[in-house]
Amino acid sequence: MSTQEENMKAYWKMNLLYLSVLLSIWFIVSYGCGILFLDTLNEYTLGGFKLGFWFAQQGSIYVFVVLIFVYVYLMNKLDQKFDVDEK
Amino acid sequence: MEELLNDNVLLWTIALVVLTFGIYIGVAIWARAGSTKEFYVAGGGVHPFVNGMATAADWMSAASFISMAGIISFLGYDGSVYLMGWTGGYVLLALLLAPYLRKFGKFTVPDFIGDRYYSDTARTIALVCALVISFTYVAGQMRGVGVVFSRFLRVNIEVGVVIGMAVVFFYAVLGGMKGITYTQVAQYCVLIFAFMVPAFFISFQMTGNFIPQVGFGAQLNDGSEMFLLERLDGLLAELGFAAYQDGVKSRVDIFFITAALMVGTAGLPHVIVRFFTVPRVKDARISGGWALVLIAILYTTAPAISVFARTNLIQTVSNKSEADMPDWYGKWKETKLIQFEDKNGDGLIQYYNDKNEKFVKEVAEPNGWKGNELIVDKDIMVLANPEIANLPNWVIALVAAGGLASALSTAAGLLLVISTSISHDLIKKQLKPDISDKGELLWARGAAAVAIFIAGYFGINPPGFVAEVVAFAFGLAAASFFPAIILGIFYKRMNTQGAVAGMIAGILFTFGYIIYFKFIVAPEVNVPANWLFEISPEGIGTLGMLINIIVSLVVCHLTPPPPQDVQDLVESIRFPRGAGEASDH
């Protein structure tokens, strides 16, 4: 296997790693905090909000936005590192 | 006529609608399309932030603008499915779909499916799905245009739909994706301004905090030091409703509906094609981020409006005399969005949960209440909100312009998918491969024009099942496109046989389930006890998606792997370098 191919494999592996970490967070804030653990989190409050409710109607959306920008940042760096970025 | 001139709100509304329509038409003339490439993907040179704005306007429909806050205000926590479902899909889009589809560099979703699975059968299935999803959706938008016109400008729904058709015709047929992109930017500005201004005002009125996202979790500024949500929960409990922050639906169903909406969003063709319009892979990623920021502004404000509006509504009407109701009550009663029937003849409005047996027995009956007397349409929570809160006339007029912007922008995006599907995926790719660019452009314009007339027809004569089939559009997108695209990118071994079998299985299952519960059986049968694993027809697309994936994987391993050139294609879309502008070759 050529170094070029190995490089590409390493690049793709890193991409998949980023994706699995970010999508786990995506799943935890929405399906976890907003749905599955709603009742537990609702025992805590954030100002006037019950915490689980806040995640379902506010918090998860903020985290979604952050996740995309983090991914863009990580991938732009990764593209440069492996020299596959667009010139 | 004199009465009309004295009506300040009406004058403001006419002025704002004429002004905004003038802007859309001006932009359309400036951004005419000269080639198929400009018509399909706006020439491929759209700045990522501009694309983000256009995507946000494309995505936020009349349902998001007019209906969503109202639906949530009646559902409380259960309404979260729309908030998470219709935003979370953008994470999937930006991380899993957009960059790779952009690198692939074609014009449409059926293009990708057809090429990746080297099969015209797969292309045709995708084409049919794209058409069904888009037509379902666009009928609702034209209806939304008509409704806004009739309520705010007092013209017939028919006249409203025809005016809307004329405007969309102008910029979609003339400008294609290029015209649509830049009018959508203008429409985003109009709709977000119209949505936010009343929210700022009302938030400040009720809580002393201008930011609605903070305001609805803040204390009331009436000196009670009580949190707004506490007050609302108290009011609801007094009337026998469930507490706002706790759900009523089963968690399983909430989970599945949220997933179906998220995955469905990521699979909607009119959203996906927007990512073909930016110059580079990098731009496709960031563009998804900008789109979500701009969408999140509305989606985090909507639940605040829900809370403000529900609280205001109950405090205004509950157990008050109808004679003492403010002006807006009479105005909206005329449009039948508010209906009052004095069942116990005491002249007071009793608004309560008459489905709550315990409450009926212990509170309602001893008080001589004979059933809930007030029916409030969900749309009123946004449409009448500025009036309920006593805001200035120009703010009330803004809502009409915003509602129209949201409906027109989404309708245009959908019409483009329909016209591209016909001219590109059907005519060029299957029936007449040697057609010239000019000829193809003519077909695209013709198809867009015909589609506008069909959409207008359904807007004027809406089939009774429009509301039901929206669930179907998401379910179909989730069960057909999404798995086929994801597997196409992330699983090199996936072949035609697997993808086609998976899509067919997913579609048939989802389609069958929705048809069975929505159209075949009586509404009493459409209840959790009869559903599969307590999943409602709205959430069944998630299961359809899983079935698609499983069938795809099984069939794929029983059949030969895809040819080498397809595997090379998959390899190449995984790396950004070398992404030319979207093209035909």
XYZ file of N, CA, C and O in Angstrom, chain B residues 88-236:
596
model
N -32.274 19.659 14.629
C -31.248 18.617 14.768
C -30.861 18.002 13.437
O -29.748 17.508 13.265
N -31.787 18.036 12.470
C -31.490 17.502 11.147
C -30.350 18.230 10.466
O -29.629 17.656 9.645
N -30.141 19.501 10.835
C -29.054 20.265 10.208
C -27.673 19.785 10.624
O -26.699 19.941 9.895
N -27.606 19.198 11.839
C -26.329 18.620 12.258
C -26.008 17.445 11.333
O -24.886 17.316 10.823
N -27.025 16.611 11.068
C -26.821 15.478 10.155
C -26.447 15.976 8.758
O -25.551 15.442 8.112
N -27.144 17.014 8.312
C -26.866 17.561 6.985
C -25.426 18.057 6.867
O -24.710 17.717 5.926
N -25.022 18.877 7.838
C -23.703 19.510 7.743
C -22.574 18.521 7.973
O -21.482 18.673 7.438
N -22.817 17.478 8.798
C -21.752 16.533 9.119
C -21.732 15.336 8.167
O -20.675 14.840 7.815
N -22.915 14.844 7.792
C -22.951 13.575 7.067
C -23.284 13.687 5.584
O -22.977 12.785 4.812
N -23.962 14.746 5.183
C -24.422 14.782 3.798
C -23.801 15.883 2.953
O -23.199 15.618 1.907
N -23.966 17.137 3.399
C -23.648 18.280 2.536
C -22.242 18.257 1.927
O -22.099 18.416 0.716
N -21.169 18.047 2.735
C -19.840 18.128 2.133
C -19.636 17.096 1.023
O -19.026 17.394 0.000
N -20.153 15.890 1.233
C -19.909 14.807 0.273
C -20.739 14.990 -0.989
O -20.278 14.748 -2.101
N -21.988 15.411 -0.798
C -22.828 15.645 -1.972
C -22.276 16.812 -2.778
O -22.329 16.824 -4.007
N -21.706 17.805 -2.079
C -21.106 18.936 -2.780
C -19.892 18.476 -3.600
O -19.713 18.858 -4.739
N -19.084 17.603 -3.003
C -17.911 17.103 -3.716
C -18.356 16.293 -4.934
O -17.765 16.362 -6.007
N -19.400 15.531 -4.756
C -19.942 14.738 -5.860
C -20.284 15.664 -7.027
O -20.038 15.341 -8.189
N -20.851 16.847 -6.707
C -20.947 17.916 -7.685
C -21.956 17.749 -8.795
O -21.656 18.040 -9.949
N -23.145 17.256 -8.506
C -24.180 17.240 -9.531
C -25.305 18.178 -9.110
O -25.178 18.908 -8.147
N -26.408 18.123 -9.840
C -27.461 19.107 -9.619
C -28.555 18.670 -8.651
O -29.206 19.498 -8.039
N -28.820 17.380 -8.554
C -30.016 16.953 -7.820
C -29.747 15.705 -6.968
O -28.712 15.042 -7.134
N -30.698 15.390 -6.093
C -30.579 14.188 -5.271
C -30.738 12.912 -6.129
O -29.942 11.985 -5.995
N -31.748 12.861 -7.023
C -31.836 11.676 -7.894
C -30.568 11.472 -8.733
O -30.198 10.332 -9.037
N -29.872 12.565 -9.076
C -28.586 12.467 -9.765
C -27.603 11.633 -8.967
O -26.932 10.751 -9.487
N -27.486 11.959 -7.675
C -26.546 11.233 -6.822
C -26.956 9.762 -6.727
O -26.140 8.864 -6.912
N -28.233 9.532 -6.406
C -28.711 8.153 -6.244
C -28.488 7.376 -7.545
O -28.001 6.240 -7.537
N -28.843 7.990 -8.686
C -28.714 7.323 -9.980
C -27.256 6.976 -10.303
O -26.954 5.876 -10.764
N -26.337 7.908 -10.054
C -24.932 7.673 -10.384
C -24.254 6.755 -9.378
O -23.510 5.851 -9.757
N -24.510 6.981 -8.098
C -23.861 6.178 -7.077
C -24.309 4.715 -7.195
O -23.538 3.798 -6.965
N -25.567 4.523 -7.536
C -26.064 3.140 -7.637
C -26.175 2.684 -9.086
O -26.865 1.705 -9.367
N -25.486 3.437 -9.997
C -25.370 3.058 -11.409
C -26.639 2.378 -11.920
O -26.596 1.291 -12.480
N -27.780 3.051 -11.674
C -29.026 2.383 -12.028
C -30.132 3.400 -12.276
O -30.327 4.319 -11.485
N -30.831 3.242 -13.384
C -31.954 4.125 -13.669
C -33.174 3.792 -12.815
O -34.031 4.642 -12.589
N -33.237 2.532 -12.336
C -34.338 2.177 -11.425
C -34.209 2.999 -10.151
O -35.169 3.615 -9.684
N -32.991 3.011 -9.593
C -32.760 3.781 -8.363
C -33.048 5.249 -8.612
O -33.681 5.925 -7.800
N -32.603 5.761 -9.787
C -32.824 7.161 -10.126
C -34.325 7.471 -10.182
O -34.787 8.481 -9.664
N -35.078 6.543 -10.781
C -36.515 6.772 -10.925
C -37.231 6.754 -9.569
O -38.106 7.579 -9.314
N -36.838 5.810 -8.703
C -37.451 5.783 -7.361
C -37.201 7.121 -6.660
O -38.110 7.729 -6.093
N -35.952 7.584 -6.740
C -35.604 8.852 -6.083
C -36.399 10.007 -6.692
O -36.863 10.900 -5.988
N -36.544 9.963 -8.007
C -37.276 11.010 -8.714
C -38.733 11.075 -8.251
O -39.268 12.147 -7.955
N -39.361 9.896 -8.183
C -40.768 9.851 -7.764
C -40.902 10.356 -6.324
O -41.784 11.155 -6.009
N -39.989 9.917 -5.447
C -40.039 10.378 -4.053
C -39.896 11.893 -3.989
O -40.627 12.564 -3.258
N -38.929 12.447 -4.751
C -38.703 13.893 -4.721
C -39.971 14.640 -5.157
O -40.349 15.647 -4.552
N -40.638 14.112 -6.188
C -41.845 14.777 -6.674
C -42.981 14.699 -5.651
O -43.654 15.694 -5.382
N -43.169 13.496 -5.065
C -44.263 13.341 -4.094
C -44.038 14.256 -2.890
O -44.940 14.987 -2.472
N -42.812 14.241 -2.364
C -42.506 15.063 -1.191
C -42.747 16.542 -1.514
O -43.398 17.266 -0.763
N -42.256 16.988 -2.673
C -42.328 18.409 -2.983
C -43.755 18.874 -3.255
O -44.150 19.951 -2.823
N -44.533 18.058 -3.965
C -45.914 18.460 -4.233
C -46.745 18.508 -2.948
O -47.549 19.412 -2.736
N -46.529 17.527 -2.075
C -47.229 17.503 -0.799
C -47.022 18.803 -0.046
O -47.937 19.416 0.491
N -45.778 19.196 -0.013
C -45.355 20.345 0.748
C -45.831 21.653 0.145
O -46.230 22.565 0.832
N -45.746 21.739 -1.199
C -45.980 23.025 -1.836
C -47.462 23.401 -1.778
O -47.804 24.574 -1.682
N -48.339 22.400 -1.785
C -49.774 22.700 -1.710
C -50.071 23.458 -0.425
O -50.809 24.447 -0.424
N -49.444 22.993 0.680
C -49.648 23.651 1.969
C -49.164 25.092 1.952
O -49.764 25.969 2.566
N -48.067 25.348 1.230
C -47.519 26.713 1.194
C -48.464 27.660 0.469
O -48.699 28.780 0.903
N -48.995 27.218 -0.686
C -49.888 28.085 -1.437
C -51.142 28.383 -0.613
O -51.666 29.483 -0.623
N -51.596 27.359 0.113
C -52.740 27.558 0.991
C -52.410 28.620 2.044
O -53.222 29.498 2.328
N -51.188 28.543 2.595
C -50.753 29.510 3.593
C -50.786 30.936 3.043
O -51.244 31.865 3.705
N -50.340 31.095 1.789
C -50.366 32.409 1.151
C -51.807 32.917 1.097
O -52.100 34.061 1.478
N -52.720 32.057 0.649
C -54.126 32.446 0.534
C -54.725 32.833 1.879
O -55.446 33.830 1.992
N -54.380 32.060 2.911
C -54.935 32.322 4.241
C -54.464 33.673 4.777
O -55.250 34.462 5.298
N -53.178 33.961 4.617
C -52.663 35.242 5.096
C -53.348 36.399 4.368
O -53.789 37.370 4.981
N -53.462 36.258 3.040
C -54.132 37.306 2.268
C -55.560 37.517 2.759
O -56.006 38.642 2.957
N -56.277 36.425 2.957
C -57.690 36.579 3.298
C -57.875 37.163 4.688
O -58.786 37.939 4.921
N -56.980 36.829 5.607
C -57.175 37.320 6.970
C -56.723 38.747 7.154
O -57.320 39.516 7.875
N -55.622 39.108 6.481
C -55.077 40.435 6.724
C -55.534 41.463 5.696
O -55.604 42.636 5.968
N -55.797 41.015 4.469
C -56.156 41.983 3.437
C -57.615 41.862 3.020
O -58.071 42.546 2.121
N -58.322 40.947 3.660
C -59.757 40.785 3.421
C -60.092 40.551 1.950
O -61.062 41.082 1.427
N -59.255 39.810 1.249
C -59.632 39.364 -0.095
C -59.946 37.878 0.010
O -59.647 37.238 1.013
N -60.549 37.318 -1.036
C -60.839 35.887 -1.027
C -59.546 35.085 -0.999
O -58.533 35.515 -1.532
N -59.634 33.887 -0.428
C -58.481 32.988 -0.439
C -58.020 32.765 -1.879
O -56.831 32.785 -2.183
N -58.997 32.626 -2.808
C -58.666 32.351 -4.217
C -57.809 33.480 -4.796
O -56.792 33.242 -5.434
N -58.249 34.716 -4.548
C -57.498 35.867 -5.059
C -56.094 35.881 -4.456
O -55.094 36.092 -5.147
N -56.021 35.594 -3.156
C -54.726 35.559 -2.475
C -53.793 34.540 -3.104
O -52.623 34.823 -3.369
N -54.316 33.333 -3.366
C -53.488 32.282 -3.971
C -53.006 32.713 -5.353
O -51.840 32.520 -5.713
N -53.900 33.333 -6.130
C -53.518 33.748 -7.484
C -52.424 34.827 -7.446
O -51.447 34.758 -8.198
N -52.541 35.781 -6.520
C -51.482 36.800 -6.396
C -50.154 36.128 -6.022
O -49.107 36.399 -6.607
N -50.234 35.206 -5.053
C -49.025 34.477 -4.643
C -48.416 33.713 -5.809
O -47.198 33.731 -6.020
N -49.276 33.033 -6.597
C -48.793 32.281 -7.761
C -48.072 33.209 -8.733
O -47.018 32.873 -9.275
N -48.667 34.384 -8.964
C -48.090 35.310 -9.931
C -46.682 35.738 -9.499
O -45.753 35.759 -10.307
N -46.520 36.037 -8.198
C -45.211 36.485 -7.722
C -44.173 35.367 -7.825
O -43.068 35.546 -8.345
N -44.559 34.167 -7.349
C -43.619 33.045 -7.416
C -43.293 32.712 -8.874
O -42.140 32.457 -9.228
N -44.304 32.741 -9.721
C -44.116 32.468 -11.144
C -43.025 33.369 -11.686
O -42.095 32.938 -12.354
N -43.143 34.630 -11.333
C -42.217 35.620 -11.852
C -40.781 35.270 -11.511
O -39.925 35.170 -12.379
N -40.488 35.059 -10.224
C -39.066 34.887 -9.928
C -38.556 33.457 -10.030
O -37.377 33.248 -10.264
N -39.437 32.463 -9.891
C -38.959 31.082 -10.025
C -38.763 30.711 -11.491
O -37.763 30.119 -11.871
N -39.723 31.066 -12.339
C -39.628 30.695 -13.749
C -38.532 31.503 -14.444
O -37.755 30.994 -15.232
N -38.453 32.776 -14.108
C -37.464 33.647 -14.733
C -36.060 33.361 -14.188
O -35.107 33.182 -14.938
N -35.960 33.307 -12.878
C -34.637 33.306 -12.260
C -34.114 31.943 -11.860
O -32.929 31.792 -11.574
N -34.980 30.916 -11.810
C -34.524 29.599 -11.371
C -33.871 29.707 -10.003
O -34.242 30.540 -9.182
N -32.862 28.857 -9.764
C -32.194 28.835 -8.473
C -31.529 30.179 -8.167
O -31.485 30.611 -7.027
N -31.025 30.850 -9.211
C -30.348 32.120 -8.985
C -31.349 33.162 -8.462
O -31.103 33.825 -7.452
N -32.485 33.286 -9.143
C -33.504 34.232 -8.701
C -34.013 33.876 -7.322
O -34.180 34.728 -6.447
N -34.244 32.545 -7.112
C -34.786 32.084 -5.836
C -33.826 32.378 -4.695
O -34.218 32.852 -3.633
N -32.542 32.103 -4.916
C -31.554 32.287 -3.856
C -31.584 33.721 -3.320
O -31.665 33.947 -2.118
N -31.529 34.688 -4.260
C -31.434 36.070 -3.779
C -32.774 36.616 -3.265
O -32.787 37.420 -2.339
N -33.900 36.139 -3.802
C -35.166 36.568 -3.196
C -35.310 35.927 -1.816
O -35.837 36.544 -0.900
N -34.805 34.689 -1.657
C -34.903 34.046 -0.342
C -34.117 34.816 0.708
O -34.507 34.868 1.871
N -33.011 35.412 0.315
C -32.245 36.228 1.256
C -33.122 37.390 1.746
O -33.219 37.644 2.954
N -33.780 38.063 0.787
C -34.676 39.169 1.165
C -35.813 38.646 2.047
O -36.189 39.269 3.048
N -36.347 37.473 1.672
C -37.467 36.920 2.433
C -37.052 36.513 3.841
O -37.813 36.653 4.788
N -35.817 36.020 3.976
C -35.359 35.693 5.327
C -35.385 36.944 6.210
O -35.870 36.905 7.338
N -34.854 38.047 5.658
C -34.800 39.285 6.443
C -36.206 39.721 6.863
O -36.440 40.072 8.018
N -37.143 39.669 5.927
C -38.514 40.082 6.238
C -39.119 39.172 7.304
O -39.680 39.628 8.294
N -38.972 37.854 7.115
C -39.674 36.953 8.034
C -39.082 36.967 9.435
O -39.801 36.918 10.430
N -37.744 37.089 9.533
C -37.155 37.046 10.868
C -37.460 38.350 11.614
O -37.733 38.349 12.808
N -37.465 39.461 10.885
C -37.804 40.750 11.488
C -39.241 40.713 11.997
O -39.537 41.088 13.129
N -40.130 40.174 11.146
C -41.548 40.118 11.509
C -41.802 39.184 12.684
O -42.719 39.381 13.465
N -40.985 38.153 12.814
C -41.190 37.206 13.904
C -40.616 37.748 15.212
O -41.204 37.573 16.278
N -39.468 38.430 15.115
C -38.769 38.826 16.322
C -39.339 40.091 16.974
O -39.372 40.187 18.199
N -39.767 41.066 16.163
C -40.204 42.333 16.745
C -41.337 42.145 17.768
O -41.218 42.601 18.911
N -42.430 41.438 17.405
C -43.468 41.223 18.422
C -42.934 40.461 19.633
O -43.310 40.752 20.773
N -42.005 39.512 19.386
C -41.472 38.717 20.500
C -40.708 39.596 21.482
O -40.860 39.461 22.704
N -39.876 40.518 20.965
C -39.150 41.442 21.857
C -40.122 42.269 22.695
O -40.002 42.367 23.906
N -41.112 42.847 22.007
C -42.097 43.676 22.694
C -42.794 42.908 23.822
O -42.880 43.368 24.954
N -43.312 41.733 23.467
C -44.121 40.984 24.426
C -43.272 40.489 25.590
O -43.688 40.525 26.750
N -42.049 40.039 25.265
C -41.162 39.574 26.321
C -40.909 40.707 27.320
O -40.947 40.514 28.538
N -40.680 41.898 26.778
C -40.419 43.046 27.645
C -41.645 43.389 28.479
O -41.556 43.638 29.679
N -42.812 43.369 27.835
C -44.061 43.666 28.556
C -44.273 42.734 29.744
O -44.656 43.153 30.822
N -44.035 41.428 29.502
C -44.401 40.460 30.532
C -43.339 40.257 31.588
O -43.641 39.961 32.736
N -42.064 40.356 31.173
C -41.003 39.996 32.117
C -39.984 41.102 32.335
O -39.072 40.950 33.154
N -40.048 42.190 31.558
C -39.052 43.233 31.704
C -37.734 42.869 31.037
O -36.755 43.604 31.130
N -37.677 41.716 30.372
C -36.459 41.317 29.662
C -36.733 41.268 28.164
O -37.680 40.617 27.722
N -35.901 41.968 27.389
C -36.148 42.065 25.953
C -35.907 40.757 25.198
O -36.466 40.523 24.143
N -35.016 39.928 25.729
C -34.653 38.709 24.995
C -35.680 37.612 25.290
O -35.735 37.114 26.411
N -36.495 37.208 24.298
C -37.547 36.240 24.585
C -37.017 34.904 25.114
O -37.648 34.290 25.978
N -35.829 34.498 24.611
C -35.271 33.200 25.055
C -34.995 33.206 26.560
O -35.063 32.165 27.208
N -34.648 34.370 27.094
C -34.405 34.494 28.527
C -35.726 34.803 29.239
O -36.025 34.260 30.296
N -36.531 35.667 28.576
C -37.770 36.138 29.185
C -38.710 35.021 29.613
O -39.304 35.093 30.684
N -38.833 33.969 28.792
C -39.846 32.980 29.180
C -39.410 32.094 30.338
O -40.211 31.353 30.898
N -38.140 32.241 30.752
C -37.718 31.568 31.977
C -37.508 32.545 33.116
O -36.930 32.207 34.134
N -37.990 33.782 32.916
C -37.742 34.813 33.918
C -38.971 35.052 34.793
O -40.018 34.447 34.585
N -38.795 35.971 35.759
C -39.919 36.301 36.638
C -40.823 37.326 35.968
O -40.361 38.143 35.182
N -42.094 37.276 36.313
C -43.052 38.246 35.790
C -42.733 39.617 36.368
O -42.226 39.718 37.479
N -43.027 40.666 35.586
C -42.723 41.983 36.149
C -43.972 42.675 36.721
O -44.087 43.874 36.676
N -44.906 41.838 37.227
C -46.102 42.437 37.818
C -45.963 42.555 39.332
O -46.936 42.723 40.049
N -44.722 42.418 39.823
C -44.491 42.570 41.252
C -44.696 41.284 42.054
O -44.444 41.245 43.239
N -45.138 40.212 41.368
C -45.430 38.978 42.099
C -44.174 38.164 42.383
O -44.192 37.235 43.185
N -43.063 38.491 41.679
C -41.821 37.732 41.792
C -42.007 36.269 41.447
O -41.238 35.401 41.849
N -43.045 35.964 40.700
C -43.305 34.581 40.332
C -42.691 34.359 38.950
O -42.675 35.266 38.113
N -42.161 33.148 38.715
C -41.664 32.854 37.375
C -42.833 32.702 36.411
O -43.885 32.169 36.778
N -42.622 33.169 35.163
C -43.678 33.090 34.159
C -44.182 31.654 33.985
O -45.387 31.403 33.930
N -43.244 30.697 33.890
C -43.648 29.304 33.669
C -44.431 28.747 34.858
O -45.331 27.930 34.705
N -44.080 29.236 36.073
C -44.819 28.827 37.275
C -46.259 29.321 37.186
O -47.209 28.594 37.473
N -46.381 30.613 36.772
C -47.702 31.204 36.628
C -48.536 30.404 35.627
O -49.677 30.050 35.874
N -47.900 30.080 34.476
C -48.615 29.339 33.441
C -49.034 27.961 33.953
O -50.178 27.539 33.761
N -48.115 27.263 34.628
C -48.470 25.949 35.170
C -49.642 26.068 36.131
O -50.544 25.233 36.154
N -49.647 27.131 36.925
C -50.737 27.372 37.873
C -52.058 27.591 37.152
O -53.077 26.977 37.490
N -52.032 28.449 36.124
C -53.256 28.732 35.363
C -53.787 27.454 34.720
O -54.994 27.186 34.716
N -52.868 26.659 34.157
C -53.278 25.428 33.478
C -53.898 24.445 34.470
O -54.917 23.815 34.186
